Structure formats: C-alpha cells, structure tokens
Short mmCIF file of C-alpha atoms in Angstrom, two decimals:
data_model
loop_
_atom_site.label_atom_id
_atom_site.label_comp_id
_atom_site.label_asym_id
_atom_site.label_seq_id
_atom_site.Cartn_x
_atom_site.Cartn_y
_atom_site.Cartn_z
CA UNK Q 1 63.32 25.49 50.91
CA UNK Q 2 61.04 27.88 49.85
CA UNK Q 3 61.42 31.34 51.37
CA UNK Q 4 58.64 32.64 53.22
CA UNK Q 5 58.59 36.26 53.56
CA UNK Q 6 61.60 38.90 51.72
CA UNK Q 7 64.55 38.95 53.31
CA UNK Q 8 66.99 42.01 53.50
CA UNK Q 9 70.81 41.04 55.31
CA UNK Q 10 71.87 44.86 55.56
CA UNK Q 11 74.39 46.39 57.57
CA UNK Q 12 77.59 44.15 55.52
CA UNK Q 13 80.53 44.03 53.48
CA UNK Q 14 79.32 43.05 49.76
CA UNK Q 15 81.88 40.56 48.31
CA UNK Q 16 81.10 41.20 44.83
CA UNK Q 17 82.80 39.90 41.15
CA UNK Q 18 84.87 44.27 41.76
CA UNK Q 19 85.51 43.95 45.51
CA UNK Q 20 84.16 44.80 48.63
CA UNK Q 21 80.84 47.70 48.74
CA UNK Q 22 78.89 48.30 52.03
CA UNK Q 23 75.61 47.73 51.89
CA UNK Q 24 73.02 45.26 52.06
CA UNK Q 25 71.63 42.50 50.01
CA UNK Q 26 67.68 41.69 49.48
CA UNK Q 27 65.70 38.55 48.47
CA UNK Q 28 62.55 38.07 47.01
CA UNK Q 29 61.13 34.89 45.72
CA UNK Q 30 64.59 32.50 46.81
CA UNK Q 31 65.86 35.01 44.51
CA UNK Q 32 68.89 38.02 44.70
CA UNK Q 33 66.27 40.72 43.99
CA UNK Q 34 68.81 44.28 44.86
CA UNK Q 35 71.89 45.00 45.64
CA UNK Q 36 73.35 48.43 47.41
CA UNK Q 37 71.51 50.97 48.70
CA UNK Q 38 68.96 49.00 50.15
CA UNK Q 39 66.23 50.02 52.47
CA UNK Q 40 64.22 46.71 53.84
CA UNK Q 41 60.26 47.38 53.18
CA UNK Q 42 57.22 45.98 55.68
CA UNK Q 43 56.83 42.66 56.12
CA UNK Q 44 60.49 41.93 55.74
CA UNK Q 45 63.08 39.34 57.50
CA UNK Q 46 65.89 41.84 58.03
CA UNK Q 47 69.22 40.30 59.39
CA UNK Q 48 72.11 42.44 60.14
CA UNK Q 49 75.47 41.53 59.45
CA UNK Q 50 77.15 44.47 61.52
CA UNK Q 51 79.84 45.15 58.69
CA UNK Q 52 81.26 41.65 57.90
CA UNK Q 53 80.97 40.36 54.83
CA UNK Q 54 78.12 39.17 53.16
CA UNK Q 55 79.73 36.72 50.41
CA UNK Q 56 77.64 33.80 47.64
CA UNK Q 57 77.34 30.46 49.59
CA UNK Q 58 80.39 28.11 48.54
CA UNK Q 59 80.20 25.74 45.46
CA UNK Q 60 81.85 22.64 47.12
CA UNK Q 61 83.21 20.36 43.62
CA UNK Q 62 84.33 16.91 44.45
CA UNK Q 63 82.86 15.68 47.04
CA UNK Q 64 82.57 11.82 48.47
CA UNK Q 65 79.37 12.64 51.36
CA UNK Q 66 76.90 14.35 51.47
CA UNK Q 67 77.95 16.00 54.94
CA UNK Q 68 74.80 18.21 56.01
CA UNK Q 69 76.71 19.50 59.59
CA UNK Q 70 79.73 19.68 57.78
CA UNK Q 71 78.82 21.26 54.10
CA UNK Q 72 76.64 23.90 57.20
CA UNK Q 73 79.77 25.12 59.57
CA UNK Q 74 81.85 25.29 56.47
CA UNK Q 75 79.61 28.03 54.86
CA UNK Q 76 78.93 25.16 52.03
CA UNK Q 77 75.77 26.06 50.19
CA UNK Q 78 76.06 23.32 47.00
CA UNK Q 79 78.14 20.19 46.94
CA UNK Q 80 78.58 18.63 43.62
CA UNK Q 81 79.21 14.50 44.64
CA UNK Q 82 81.42 12.32 43.22
CA UNK Q 83 80.34 9.14 41.28
CA UNK Q 84 82.25 7.22 43.29
CA UNK Q 85 79.18 5.67 45.98
CA UNK Q 86 77.87 2.64 47.09
CA UNK Q 87 76.94 1.37 44.23
CA UNK Q 88 78.52 3.90 42.23
CA UNK Q 89 76.09 6.46 40.63
CA UNK Q 90 76.50 4.78 37.11
CA UNK Q 91 72.42 4.97 36.68
CA UNK Q 92 69.51 6.62 36.39
CA UNK Q 93 67.78 6.32 39.51
CA UNK Q 94 70.62 7.03 41.34
CA UNK Q 95 72.18 9.78 40.47
CA UNK Q 96 67.90 11.34 41.31
CA UNK Q 97 68.54 9.81 44.68
CA UNK Q 98 71.41 11.44 45.40
CA UNK Q 99 70.86 15.14 43.58
CA UNK Q 100 67.45 14.75 46.03
CA UNK Q 101 69.69 13.84 49.12
CA UNK Q 102 70.07 17.73 50.55
CA UNK Q 103 66.63 18.59 50.62
CA UNK Q 104 65.52 20.70 52.00
CA UNK Q 105 68.65 23.29 52.69
CA UNK Q 106 71.81 21.87 50.64
CA UNK Q 107 71.34 21.75 47.26
CA UNK Q 108 73.63 18.43 46.10
CA UNK Q 109 75.12 18.17 42.42
CA UNK Q 110 75.75 14.68 41.02
CA UNK Q 111 78.25 14.53 39.13
CA UNK Q 112 77.13 10.78 36.82
CA UNK Q 113 80.52 7.87 36.88
CA UNK Q 114 82.27 8.25 33.51
CA UNK Q 115 82.07 3.97 32.77
CA UNK Q 116 79.56 1.40 34.70
CA UNK Q 117 81.33 0.67 37.65
CA UNK Q 118 84.07 3.15 37.16
CA UNK Q 119 86.00 0.47 36.05
CA UNK Q 120 87.65 2.40 32.71
CA UNK Q 121 86.42 0.96 30.48
CA UNK Q 122 82.22 0.69 29.07
CA UNK Q 123 80.68 4.35 29.19
CA UNK Q 124 77.52 4.58 31.71
CA UNK Q 125 74.24 5.54 30.05
CA UNK Q 126 75.47 9.40 30.76
CA UNK Q 127 72.64 10.83 28.55
CA UNK Q 128 70.30 9.35 30.81
CA UNK Q 129 71.77 10.32 33.89
CA UNK Q 130 71.70 13.99 32.38
CA UNK Q 131 68.04 13.96 32.38
CA UNK Q 132 67.80 12.56 35.96
CA UNK Q 133 70.03 15.71 37.26
CA UNK Q 134 73.73 15.00 36.42
CA UNK Q 135 75.69 17.71 35.59
CA UNK Q 136 78.91 17.00 35.16
CA UNK Q 137 80.32 13.04 34.56
CA UNK Q 138 82.88 12.17 36.12
CA UNK Q 139 86.13 9.43 35.98
CA UNK Q 140 85.85 8.67 40.28
CA UNK Q 141 88.51 8.38 41.93
CA UNK Q 142 90.52 6.67 39.33
CA UNK Q 143 92.60 7.33 35.72
CA UNK Q 144 90.90 6.12 32.83
CA UNK Q 145 93.44 4.31 31.03
CA UNK Q 146 92.24 3.31 27.38
CA UNK Q 147 92.69 6.31 25.81
CA UNK Q 148 90.05 5.29 22.97
CA UNK Q 149 87.32 5.45 25.75
CA UNK Q 150 88.27 8.93 27.28
CA UNK Q 151 88.43 9.99 24.20
CA UNK Q 152 84.61 8.94 23.26
CA UNK Q 153 84.19 9.96 26.92
CA UNK Q 154 84.59 12.78 25.51
CA UNK Q 155 82.62 12.72 22.20
CA UNK Q 156 79.47 12.06 24.14
CA UNK Q 157 79.91 14.57 26.37
CA UNK Q 158 80.74 17.55 24.66
CA UNK Q 159 77.35 16.55 22.18
CA UNK Q 160 75.54 16.92 26.11
CA UNK Q 161 77.12 20.03 26.58
CA UNK Q 162 78.84 18.64 30.04
CA UNK Q 163 81.96 19.04 31.69
CA UNK Q 164 84.59 16.39 32.33
CA UNK Q 165 86.00 16.00 35.66
CA UNK Q 166 89.07 14.15 35.23
CA UNK Q 167 91.34 12.57 38.26
CA UNK Q 168 94.51 12.67 36.18
CA UNK Q 169 97.13 10.39 37.58
CA UNK Q 170 98.92 7.36 35.66
CA UNK Q 171 97.74 4.12 37.31
CA UNK Q 172 100.81 2.35 35.53
CA UNK Q 173 102.74 4.30 37.21
CA UNK Q 174 101.55 5.84 41.16
CA UNK Q 175 99.98 2.09 41.42
CA UNK Q 176 99.19 1.36 45.41
CA UNK Q 177 101.33 4.12 46.13
CA UNK Q 178 100.90 6.22 49.04
CA UNK Q 179 103.54 9.36 48.77
CA UNK Q 180 105.31 11.06 46.12
CA UNK Q 181 108.14 9.31 45.11
CA UNK Q 182 111.60 11.74 46.77
CA UNK Q 183 113.96 12.20 50.22
CA UNK Q 184 110.84 11.98 52.16
CA UNK Q 185 109.18 8.73 50.68
CA UNK Q 186 112.86 7.03 50.81
CA UNK Q 187 113.71 8.39 54.87
CA UNK Q 188 110.45 7.53 55.38
CA UNK Q 189 110.27 3.73 53.43
CA UNK Q 190 106.39 4.51 51.56
CA UNK Q 191 105.51 3.01 48.41
CA UNK Q 192 106.40 5.75 46.12
CA UNK Q 193 105.15 6.90 42.43
CA UNK Q 194 107.10 10.00 41.36
CA UNK Q 195 104.76 13.38 41.00
CA UNK Q 196 105.44 13.44 36.69
CA UNK Q 197 102.77 9.92 36.42
CA UNK Q 198 100.64 12.93 37.51
CA UNK Q 199 101.55 15.49 34.59
CA UNK Q 200 101.60 12.17 31.80
CA UNK Q 201 98.06 12.08 33.03
CA UNK Q 202 97.46 15.98 32.72
CA UNK Q 203 98.85 16.09 29.04
CA UNK Q 204 97.23 12.52 27.58
CA UNK Q 205 93.51 13.89 29.19
CA UNK Q 206 94.55 17.69 27.81
CA UNK Q 207 95.04 16.25 24.00
CA UNK Q 208 92.14 14.23 24.43
CA UNK Q 209 89.88 17.37 24.22
CA UNK Q 210 92.12 19.06 21.97
CA UNK Q 211 90.13 16.76 19.83
CA UNK Q 212 87.17 16.90 21.01
CA UNK Q 213 86.25 20.01 21.99
CA UNK Q 214 85.41 18.78 25.32
CA UNK Q 215 85.68 20.97 28.17
CA UNK Q 216 87.45 19.59 30.78
CA UNK Q 217 87.95 20.20 34.56
CA UNK Q 218 90.80 18.21 35.84
CA UNK Q 219 90.02 18.86 39.06
CA UNK Q 220 92.88 18.10 41.80
CA UNK Q 221 96.67 19.72 39.30
CA UNK Q 222 99.81 20.30 41.73
CA UNK Q 223 102.30 19.31 39.95
CA UNK Q 224 104.53 22.34 38.29
CA UNK Q 225 104.88 20.35 35.29
CA UNK Q 226 101.36 19.61 35.57
CA UNK Q 227 100.70 23.20 35.90
CA UNK Q 228 102.80 24.32 33.06
CA UNK Q 229 100.15 21.84 30.59
CA UNK Q 230 96.66 23.27 32.01
CA UNK Q 231 99.01 27.17 31.68
CA UNK Q 232 99.80 26.61 27.99
CA UNK Q 233 96.85 24.58 26.96
CA UNK Q 234 94.76 28.17 28.29
CA UNK Q 235 96.86 29.64 26.21
CA UNK Q 236 95.98 27.74 23.07
CA UNK Q 237 92.03 28.05 23.90
CA UNK Q 238 91.31 24.61 24.92
CA UNK Q 239 88.46 24.62 27.66
CA UNK Q 240 90.18 22.99 30.48
CA UNK Q 241 89.33 24.13 33.67
CA UNK Q 242 92.30 23.70 37.14
CA UNK Q 243 91.23 22.44 40.76
CA UNK Q 244 93.60 21.66 43.76
CA UNK Q 245 92.33 21.08 47.03
CA UNK Q 246 93.29 23.38 50.33
CA UNK Q 247 96.24 20.43 51.33
CA UNK Q 248 98.22 21.33 48.49
CA UNK Q 249 98.32 24.91 48.94
CA UNK Q 250 99.40 24.55 52.58
CA UNK Q 251 101.02 21.17 53.09
CA UNK Q 252 104.32 19.30 50.91
CA UNK Q 253 105.19 15.91 52.03
CA UNK Q 254 107.58 17.39 55.07
CA UNK Q 255 103.62 16.79 57.00
CA UNK Q 256 103.74 13.30 56.31
CA UNK Q 257 106.63 13.07 58.66
CA UNK Q 258 105.63 11.20 61.66
CA UNK Q 259 103.74 8.91 59.71
CA UNK Q 260 100.41 10.29 60.59
CA UNK Q 261 97.85 8.97 57.72
CA UNK Q 262 95.23 12.52 58.04
CA UNK Q 263 98.09 13.37 55.56
CA UNK Q 264 97.99 10.17 53.65
CA UNK Q 265 95.73 11.72 50.36
CA UNK Q 266 95.09 10.72 46.70
CA UNK Q 267 96.73 12.32 44.91
CA UNK Q 268 100.04 12.08 48.06
CA UNK Q 269 101.76 15.51 49.03
CA UNK Q 270 104.35 16.80 46.62
CA UNK Q 271 107.21 18.92 47.66
CA UNK Q 272 107.95 22.26 49.03
CA UNK Q 273 108.42 23.54 44.40
CA UNK Q 274 104.75 21.61 44.09
CA UNK Q 275 103.83 23.74 46.99
CA UNK Q 276 104.84 27.01 46.37
CA UNK Q 277 104.17 25.53 41.59
CA UNK Q 278 100.15 25.39 43.28
CA UNK Q 279 100.54 28.65 44.60
CA UNK Q 280 101.83 30.88 42.37
CA UNK Q 281 98.90 28.50 39.89
CA UNK Q 282 96.30 30.71 42.05
CA UNK Q 283 97.93 33.52 42.38
CA UNK Q 284 97.97 33.98 38.05
CA UNK Q 285 94.73 32.26 37.15
CA UNK Q 286 95.63 28.62 36.51
CA UNK Q 287 93.82 27.53 39.00
CA UNK Q 288 89.63 28.44 38.23
CA UNK Q 289 88.84 25.94 41.46
CA UNK Q 290 89.99 24.96 44.63
CA UNK Q 291 87.32 22.52 46.66
CA UNK Q 292 87.31 20.74 50.26
CA UNK Q 293 88.11 17.44 48.23
CA UNK Q 294 85.83 16.60 51.44
CA UNK Q 295 85.70 12.29 51.84
CA UNK Q 296 85.61 11.62 55.61
CA UNK Q 297 86.77 8.11 56.68
CA UNK Q 298 86.54 6.46 60.19
CA UNK Q 299 89.37 5.10 62.10
CA UNK Q 300 89.00 1.80 60.83
CA UNK Q 301 89.98 3.10 57.01
CA UNK Q 302 93.22 5.76 58.72
CA UNK Q 303 93.91 4.32 61.98
CA UNK Q 304 96.38 2.07 60.57
CA UNK Q 305 99.65 1.55 59.20
CA UNK Q 306 100.54 5.04 56.53
CA UNK Q 307 100.74 2.89 53.71
CA UNK Q 308 97.56 1.11 54.74
CA UNK Q 309 95.23 3.33 55.73
CA UNK Q 310 92.59 4.95 52.74
CA UNK Q 311 93.43 8.21 51.41
CA UNK Q 312 91.39 10.65 51.52
CA UNK Q 313 90.06 13.89 54.39
CA UNK Q 314 87.62 15.51 55.71
CA UNK Q 315 87.76 19.33 53.20
CA UNK Q 316 84.58 20.88 54.19
CA UNK Q 317 84.62 23.53 56.99
CA UNK Q 318 88.63 24.36 57.09
CA UNK Q 319 87.41 25.15 52.60
CA UNK Q 320 87.32 28.48 53.52
CA UNK Q 321 89.80 29.47 57.06
CA UNK Q 322 91.88 28.15 55.11
CA UNK Q 323 91.78 29.41 51.31
CA UNK Q 324 91.78 33.01 53.16
CA UNK Q 325 95.26 32.38 54.53
CA UNK Q 326 96.10 33.39 50.73
CA UNK Q 327 94.45 36.40 51.14
CA UNK Q 328 96.63 36.93 53.91
CA UNK Q 329 99.76 35.94 52.93
CA UNK Q 330 98.87 38.53 49.08
CA UNK Q 331 98.14 35.82 46.73
CA UNK Q 332 94.91 36.40 46.27
CA UNK Q 333 91.77 39.22 47.31
CA UNK Q 334 88.49 39.38 48.20
CA UNK Q 335 86.57 38.75 45.20
CA UNK Q 336 89.27 36.30 43.76
CA UNK Q 337 88.82 34.18 46.81
CA UNK Q 338 85.27 33.72 45.83
CA UNK Q 339 85.56 33.24 41.71
CA UNK Q 340 87.54 29.79 43.38
CA UNK Q 341 85.19 28.59 46.12
CA UNK Q 342 81.92 30.29 43.88
CA UNK Q 343 82.20 31.53 40.49
CA UNK Q 344 83.92 28.87 39.18
CA UNK Q 345 82.52 26.17 40.01
CA UNK Q 346 79.47 26.98 39.47
CA UNK Q 347 80.09 27.72 36.04
CA UNK Q 348 80.82 24.75 35.64
CA UNK Q 349 78.33 22.54 37.15
CA UNK Q 350 75.38 25.36 35.40
CA UNK Q 351 73.11 26.58 38.31
CA UNK Q 352 72.33 30.17 38.92
CA UNK Q 353 74.32 31.15 41.81
CA UNK Q 354 78.43 31.60 43.00
CA UNK Q 355 78.06 35.89 42.22
CA UNK Q 356 76.12 38.46 44.33
CA UNK Q 357 73.97 39.37 41.70
CA UNK Q 358 71.26 40.35 40.78
CA UNK Q 359 68.67 37.53 39.77
CA UNK Q 360 70.96 34.71 41.22
CA UNK Q 361 69.64 32.24 42.97
CA UNK Q 362 70.05 33.79 47.04
CA UNK Q 363 72.73 30.68 48.41
CA UNK Q 364 74.62 33.22 50.51
CA UNK Q 365 77.07 33.89 53.59
CA UNK Q 366 77.60 35.82 56.76
CA UNK Q 367 81.60 36.00 57.10
CA UNK Q 368 84.16 36.92 59.23
CA UNK Q 369 86.84 36.52 57.90
CA UNK Q 370 89.10 37.32 60.96
CA UNK Q 371 87.13 35.15 63.55
CA UNK Q 372 89.77 32.72 65.06
CA UNK Q 373 89.05 29.39 65.66
CA UNK Q 374 91.82 25.88 66.46
CA UNK Q 375 91.37 22.97 63.71
CA UNK Q 376 91.02 20.25 66.30
CA UNK Q 377 88.60 17.08 64.65
CA UNK Q 378 87.77 14.86 67.66
CA UNK Q 379 84.80 17.97 67.87
CA UNK Q 380 84.44 18.69 63.97
CA UNK Q 381 80.75 18.35 62.88
CA UNK Q 382 81.54 15.63 60.08
CA UNK Q 383 81.32 12.06 60.57
CA UNK Q 384 85.28 11.71 60.29
CA UNK Q 385 87.41 14.05 61.19
CA UNK Q 386 90.58 12.98 59.34
CA UNK Q 387 91.76 16.85 59.25
CA UNK Q 388 95.36 16.93 58.01
CA UNK Q 389 94.93 20.25 59.63
CA UNK Q 390 93.85 18.80 62.77
CA UNK Q 391 95.24 21.03 66.08
CA UNK Q 392 96.02 24.21 63.77
CA UNK Q 393 95.10 27.81 64.77
CA UNK Q 394 93.28 29.23 62.22
CA UNK Q 395 90.92 32.59 60.84
CA UNK Q 396 87.65 32.58 59.53
CA UNK Q 397 84.27 31.34 59.95
CA UNK Q 398 80.89 31.55 58.91
CA UNK Q 399 77.93 32.88 60.66
CA UNK Q 400 75.11 32.81 59.05
CA UNK Q 401 74.24 30.49 55.93
CA UNK Q 402 71.42 31.07 53.10
CA UNK Q 403 69.66 28.45 50.81
CA UNK Q 404 67.31 29.49 48.60
CA UNK Q 405 66.71 33.22 50.72
CA UNK Q 406 65.97 31.07 53.78
CA UNK Q 407 68.13 30.46 56.22
CA UNK Q 408 70.23 27.16 57.32
CA UNK Q 409 70.16 26.54 61.00
CA UNK Q 410 72.58 23.30 62.29
#
C-alpha cells in the first residue's frame, strides 16, 4: 500500500513521548514529515481529527492469528505473530509466507519458532528465518524445559541480535491445569497449578539470559513473585522486558466462578492480590508491553467443560479500551499508554514506528478516548468472539486507522 498523495491530519491532540500537544501531522511517502504547527499544502489529502487524539498505530506483540478486521477495529497497524501456527513457523518459507500475509493493509512481523516443531529440544534454523523476515524468536505457547537448549537459544539469538520471547510457565508444575491453585479452583473443583510455576520459569529464564547477555521478553508476567524477579533483574542491568494482556489486570480468578470458558486463559487468571501487583507493575515501569494475546476460538473449542476448553481470548478489539481504563484509574498517563501499546513493542521488533516523530513510518490512528460502547462477543469482527469482557460497557475507540499514510477502510 503506497501513499500516492501527502496526508495532513489537522486539529488533533498529538500523543507524543512527553504528553499531548495540539496541532497537525503531515505524512509524505509513507513517513511522518512534520508535526505540530503544520499547514496542509496544495494537493494534500486533509483529514480533520476534530479535537480527538492523533496517536501511533498500535503494535500488538504476540498474536496467534492474523485477523485483519479485528486489528483494524482495534487501531492495530502491526502484529507480531507467534510461531504456533499450523504448521509451526520453524522453516524459512513459512516465516516468509506469514510476513506477506498482511499485505497491503497490515504489517505482519513473524516470530520464529525457537525449536523444531516447537517441541522444546532441537533448535530451529533461526538465522535463515531471520533472513526470511522473522523479527524475533519465540518458545510459543510452551516453555523450554531443557535449560541447555534454552541457553543455546539465548546465545544464538544474541549473535543474531534477536529478542527471545518466552512463555514462562514450568510445565512440570502447570501440566494440564485449567486454573491457579487457590480457594476458587478448590471450590469449583478445577485442575489447578500453583502460581509459583510462573515464578520458577521466570527465575530460570532470567538467569540464563544474564549468562548469555541476551534480550529476553517474557510475554506474560502475571504474578507478584514473577514481577519482583523482573524488577530485580532490571535493577541489575539485565536486558529483560515483561508483557501482560488486559485480562490479567482487569480480571482475577473470580471471573471463572460461573465456569464461563471465555475466562479459560493461558496463563490462567490469578488471585486478586496478583492482579493488583500487575497494575502496580504497569504503573512503576516494570511491565513494558500490553498486548492483546489475540487468540480467537470458535464454539468447538469453547463450548466444552471448563477444564476441556482451549485457552485463549479474542483480544485485538478490546486492547485499546481496556488499556485506557488504566488512565481513568490514574495508574498511567496517555504518553505511557502508547509507550506500552506501540513504542516499546516496536523497539522489541526493531521497526521504525510506534511514536509520532519525523522520519518514522506514518502508522497512525485517530482515537476518541471517551467514546462509549458495549463489548458484545456476537458482534465482534474477530474470527471468534471469545472475549472475557463480553457485555462489559467500556470507553475508547479508534475512529480512523492509517498505514504508511494511507487510510485503511474496513
């Protein structure tokens, strides 16, 4: 999708690294050309933001499906795709195919499978997959239990300057658990695993990353013990970053009370104290990325007993609105919100976007942060409407989305 004429978005509140400023953004040849007190020139396509926010397009780090309508609805202009596809992204040609799958109106950045078949033992051809378009390497939905294999992965990724994306849950403890061990799991009779399964995995992966001098991104950090480990590692100068999805700061295991399988997630929902610890970690900078974890599931996967249902949620359409709740609760400000949603994931991927700065890709949104709407699983644009926020009133919608200075139409 090539920009044919310059675009000027006028009369907006521009979300920058230092906060909000009034003005316009002009885009030329797919890049941001000028910001602030900008006057449209002859031949420009002009869009009036009508006082709404002009923001970077969201960069969704770690999705399991390329779901364009859902991404466009949610203001997402780029998606980093997990290797858990069918077949897995463990071969260069598969990576290349996924990298082109979003064209022309969505950037798709594959994360290569760390091991062949995502089986956790033999390393995949990571160097060749980087050449094919991989922007990182991921363990997928599972954890690499073999510490030797994980160390080799981290060392190899360091040489290739790729971030390693880890799902941190000790499979020896978590097994096939559907819930976090505690009062709620006991009351419901659900197979459960201790929350410490996450902390053990986080601790080991951080230690190995320190040994290898690697960049490690732990895709979902959902417990206080794990967050304390990440916080301490950052203080020691280890290159570790942490992510989370809105489900783990909006919901606790109380949401499983009615066996509603839309709340069957991986990792499972945690205690209320862990949920509050996640919110605190977003506020103090321990968490670097908020991502949707977009994993749409159909009725064949969700209309089952809770323990038998597949984990996952359709999160792309609700990512923005759920993150904006943190502003209304005075946890973060607007600049920090888009650091979490755009700037930081763009840095992890090594792509030139995620901020409104001259010279960067013109991936932009016009957003009304106050626009009210009701989340309805039956009306979602995603391939599956399995949202744990079903029927919840919320605020915040993307009104217009631009990729490379070209407006995307549904």
